[in-house]
C-alpha cells in the first residue's frame, strides 16, 4: 500500500492527466443505464421477486444478526443485490463489495480507518471550507443565471474536499484545477 519515494517519479509535474474510466457514453444515457442496472437487473430473480432474500432488522437485539457471516452473505453487495461492473473500478473489487471474511477487506478497512484517524483534525475544517464554497457557488449561479445546478456544484465540492483531505492542497492550485471531477469539463 505504501511504497518508498524511489518508486515515484522525481516531480509530479511530469505526470500527465488521464481521463477517468467508467463512462457509458453520452450523458443522456448514463442515468438511464444506471437505473436499468439498479432496478431491473437484480441478481436474485425478477424485480420484487417472491423470495427476495432480504434481512429486516426490527429492533436493536436483532441488529447483531447483520454481523454474523453464517447468516448474512456480504460478498459483492452494498445496497441490495446491485453491484456495478468492476470495469467502473478498473477491474478491482473495492472494499465496500468485499466480504468481511476476505483478507483484503480487513487490510483495506484498516488502511482507510488509519488514514481517517491521522487526518481527523483536518476533516471538519476542510468540510466547512468546501461547504462554504459550495453555497457561495450556488448563490453566484443563482444571481447570474437565475438557476443553479446543485449536482454539478456538489460533485465539485465533494472532489475538492476529498482532494484537500488526501493531499492537503486545493485542487485549483494544481494542474487539475476544476477538471478533476469530470463533471464540468473532460480532460
GROMACS .gro file of C-alpha atoms in nm:
model
  187
    1UNK     CA    1   0.000   0.000   0.000
    2UNK     CA    2   0.279   0.239   0.087
    3UNK     CA    3   0.583   0.248  -0.135
    4UNK     CA    4   0.914   0.421  -0.096
    5UNK     CA    5   0.978   0.756  -0.256
    6UNK     CA    6   1.220   0.597  -0.503
    7UNK     CA    7   0.923   0.423  -0.671
    8UNK     CA    8   0.771   0.757  -0.767
    9UNK     CA    9   0.883   0.999  -1.039
   10UNK     CA   10   1.104   1.286  -0.934
   11UNK     CA   11   0.836   1.550  -0.981
   12UNK     CA   12   0.459   1.547  -1.002
   13UNK     CA   13   0.466   1.799  -1.288
   14UNK     CA   14   0.595   1.524  -1.521
   15UNK     CA   15   0.280   1.318  -1.473
   16UNK     CA   16   0.017   1.354  -1.744
   17UNK     CA   17  -0.355   1.387  -1.683
   18UNK     CA   18  -0.566   1.091  -1.792
   19UNK     CA   19  -0.939   1.051  -1.832
   20UNK     CA   20  -1.103   0.854  -1.552
   21UNK     CA   21  -1.250   0.526  -1.686
   22UNK     CA   22  -1.610   0.417  -1.637
   23UNK     CA   23  -1.809   0.607  -1.896
   24UNK     CA   24  -2.124   0.459  -2.053
   25UNK     CA   25  -2.126   0.711  -2.335
   26UNK     CA   26  -2.340   1.017  -2.376
   27UNK     CA   27  -2.457   1.184  -2.058
   28UNK     CA   28  -2.822   1.131  -2.153
   29UNK     CA   29  -2.788   0.753  -2.149
   30UNK     CA   30  -2.575   0.718  -1.833
   31UNK     CA   31  -2.859   0.774  -1.581
   32UNK     CA   32  -3.092   0.550  -1.781
   33UNK     CA   33  -2.832   0.270  -1.787
   34UNK     CA   34  -2.767   0.312  -1.413
   35UNK     CA   35  -3.138   0.291  -1.331
   36UNK     CA   36  -3.180  -0.009  -1.559
   37UNK     CA   37  -2.889  -0.189  -1.390
   38UNK     CA   38  -3.009  -0.099  -1.041
   39UNK     CA   39  -3.383  -0.158  -1.066
   40UNK     CA   40  -3.434  -0.406  -1.349
   41UNK     CA   41  -3.129  -0.632  -1.324
   42UNK     CA   42  -3.119  -0.775  -0.971
   43UNK     CA   43  -2.922  -1.100  -0.942
   44UNK     CA   44  -3.171  -1.297  -0.734
   45UNK     CA   45  -3.472  -1.332  -0.961
   46UNK     CA   46  -3.715  -1.090  -1.117
   47UNK     CA   47  -3.778  -0.742  -0.984
   48UNK     CA   48  -3.960  -0.764  -0.647
   49UNK     CA   49  -3.946  -1.144  -0.653
   50UNK     CA   50  -4.145  -1.370  -0.422
   51UNK     CA   51  -3.826  -1.469  -0.234
   52UNK     CA   52  -3.610  -1.155  -0.227
   53UNK     CA   53  -3.378  -1.288   0.049
   54UNK     CA   54  -3.358  -0.968   0.246
   55UNK     CA   55  -3.281  -0.910   0.612
   56UNK     CA   56  -3.527  -0.696   0.804
   57UNK     CA   57  -3.394  -0.554   1.130
   58UNK     CA   58  -3.680  -0.495   1.369
   59UNK     CA   59  -3.504  -0.391   1.687
   60UNK     CA   60  -3.160  -0.340   1.838
   61UNK     CA   61  -3.136  -0.702   1.957
   62UNK     CA   62  -3.174  -0.842   1.606
   63UNK     CA   63  -2.919  -0.595   1.467
   64UNK     CA   64  -2.632  -0.828   1.565
   65UNK     CA   65  -2.757  -1.078   1.303
   66UNK     CA   66  -2.617  -0.847   1.035
   67UNK     CA   67  -2.265  -0.913   1.163
   68UNK     CA   68  -2.298  -1.293   1.155
   69UNK     CA   69  -2.131  -1.420   0.834
   70UNK     CA   70  -2.307  -1.756   0.863
   71UNK     CA   71  -2.649  -1.591   0.834
   72UNK     CA   72  -2.586  -1.296   0.602
   73UNK     CA   73  -2.379  -1.314   0.284
   74UNK     CA   74  -2.197  -0.988   0.222
   75UNK     CA   75  -1.992  -1.069  -0.088
   76UNK     CA   76  -2.039  -0.830  -0.383
   77UNK     CA   77  -2.325  -0.640  -0.220
   78UNK     CA   78  -2.355  -0.296  -0.071
   79UNK     CA   79  -2.712  -0.189  -0.136
   80UNK     CA   80  -2.943  -0.482  -0.211
   81UNK     CA   81  -2.837  -0.710  -0.492
   82UNK     CA   82  -2.687  -0.443  -0.718
   83UNK     CA   83  -2.314  -0.426  -0.785
   84UNK     CA   84  -2.172  -0.203  -1.058
   85UNK     CA   85  -1.934  -0.357  -1.307
   86UNK     CA   86  -1.577  -0.397  -1.185
   87UNK     CA   87  -1.475  -0.210  -1.501
   88UNK     CA   88  -1.602   0.101  -1.322
   89UNK     CA   89  -1.332   0.039  -1.059
   90UNK     CA   90  -1.056  -0.051  -1.312
   91UNK     CA   91  -1.115  -0.423  -1.262
   92UNK     CA   92  -1.089  -0.422  -0.883
   93UNK     CA   93  -1.350  -0.516  -0.623
   94UNK     CA   94  -1.339  -0.223  -0.385
   95UNK     CA   95  -1.361  -0.261  -0.007
   96UNK     CA   96  -1.735  -0.196   0.006
   97UNK     CA   97  -1.803  -0.507  -0.204
   98UNK     CA   98  -1.560  -0.741  -0.026
   99UNK     CA   99  -1.694  -0.996   0.220
  100UNK     CA  100  -1.585  -0.932   0.577
  101UNK     CA  101  -1.421  -1.276   0.585
  102UNK     CA  102  -1.185  -1.191   0.294
  103UNK     CA  103  -0.830  -1.091   0.387
  104UNK     CA  104  -0.828  -0.781   0.165
  105UNK     CA  105  -1.134  -0.643   0.345
  106UNK     CA  106  -0.953  -0.617   0.678
  107UNK     CA  107  -0.636  -0.473   0.523
  108UNK     CA  108  -0.823  -0.207   0.323
  109UNK     CA  109  -1.055  -0.119   0.610
  110UNK     CA  110  -0.758  -0.079   0.845
  111UNK     CA  111  -0.583   0.142   0.589
  112UNK     CA  112  -0.888   0.368   0.545
  113UNK     CA  113  -0.954   0.395   0.918
  114UNK     CA  114  -0.589   0.474   0.994
  115UNK     CA  115  -0.596   0.741   0.723
  116UNK     CA  116  -0.912   0.895   0.871
  117UNK     CA  117  -0.763   0.880   1.220
  118UNK     CA  118  -0.447   1.056   1.103
  119UNK     CA  119  -0.646   1.332   0.931
  120UNK     CA  120  -0.920   1.381   1.191
  121UNK     CA  121  -0.801   1.732   1.277
  122UNK     CA  122  -0.835   1.843   0.913
  123UNK     CA  123  -1.170   1.677   0.840
  124UNK     CA  124  -1.411   1.934   0.987
  125UNK     CA  125  -1.221   2.248   0.875
  126UNK     CA  126  -1.190   2.118   0.517
  127UNK     CA  127  -1.555   2.015   0.515
  128UNK     CA  128  -1.664   2.358   0.638
  129UNK     CA  129  -1.448   2.529   0.376
  130UNK     CA  130  -1.584   2.308   0.098
  131UNK     CA  131  -1.946   2.357   0.206
  132UNK     CA  132  -1.896   2.735   0.228
  133UNK     CA  133  -1.755   2.735  -0.126
  134UNK     CA  134  -2.048   2.520  -0.243
  135UNK     CA  135  -2.306   2.767  -0.114
  136UNK     CA  136  -2.114   3.066  -0.249
  137UNK     CA  137  -2.102   2.899  -0.592
  138UNK     CA  138  -2.474   2.820  -0.577
  139UNK     CA  139  -2.559   3.178  -0.480
  140UNK     CA  140  -2.337   3.313  -0.760
  141UNK     CA  141  -2.503   3.084  -1.015
  142UNK     CA  142  -2.849   3.189  -0.897
  143UNK     CA  143  -2.764   3.559  -0.911
  144UNK     CA  144  -2.601   3.529  -1.256
  145UNK     CA  145  -2.823   3.274  -1.433
  146UNK     CA  146  -3.136   3.272  -1.212
  147UNK     CA  147  -3.082   2.896  -1.161
  148UNK     CA  148  -2.813   2.667  -1.026
  149UNK     CA  149  -2.725   2.304  -1.088
  150UNK     CA  150  -2.680   2.158  -0.742
  151UNK     CA  151  -2.549   1.823  -0.869
  152UNK     CA  152  -2.256   1.969  -1.063
  153UNK     CA  153  -2.168   2.204  -0.779
  154UNK     CA  154  -2.191   1.933  -0.513
  155UNK     CA  155  -1.981   1.694  -0.725
  156UNK     CA  156  -1.710   1.957  -0.748
  157UNK     CA  157  -1.739   2.028  -0.376
  158UNK     CA  158  -1.702   1.658  -0.290
  159UNK     CA  159  -1.397   1.624  -0.516
  160UNK     CA  160  -1.236   1.937  -0.372
  161UNK     CA  161  -1.300   1.815  -0.016
  162UNK     CA  162  -1.152   1.467  -0.071
  163UNK     CA  163  -0.858   1.607  -0.270
  164UNK     CA  164  -0.777   1.853   0.010
  165UNK     CA  165  -0.816   1.585   0.275
  166UNK     CA  166  -0.583   1.342   0.098
  167UNK     CA  167  -0.320   1.584  -0.034
  168UNK     CA  168  -0.358   1.896   0.180
  169UNK     CA  169  -0.365   2.107  -0.137
  170UNK     CA  170  -0.654   2.290  -0.302
  171UNK     CA  171  -0.709   2.133  -0.648
  172UNK     CA  172  -0.740   2.479  -0.806
  173UNK     CA  173  -0.375   2.534  -0.708
  174UNK     CA  174  -0.265   2.229  -0.909
  175UNK     CA  175  -0.261   2.123  -1.273
  176UNK     CA  176  -0.605   1.963  -1.227
  177UNK     CA  177  -0.785   2.288  -1.143
  178UNK     CA  178  -1.160   2.236  -1.199
  179UNK     CA  179  -1.119   1.941  -1.436
  180UNK     CA  180  -1.083   1.683  -1.159
  181UNK     CA  181  -1.435   1.552  -1.108
  182UNK     CA  182  -1.506   1.537  -1.480
  183UNK     CA  183  -1.849   1.694  -1.436
  184UNK     CA  184  -1.768   2.037  -1.573
  185UNK     CA  185  -1.502   1.961  -1.830
  186UNK     CA  186  -1.349   1.644  -1.964
  187UNK     CA  187  -0.970   1.631  -1.975
   0.00000   0.00000   0.00000
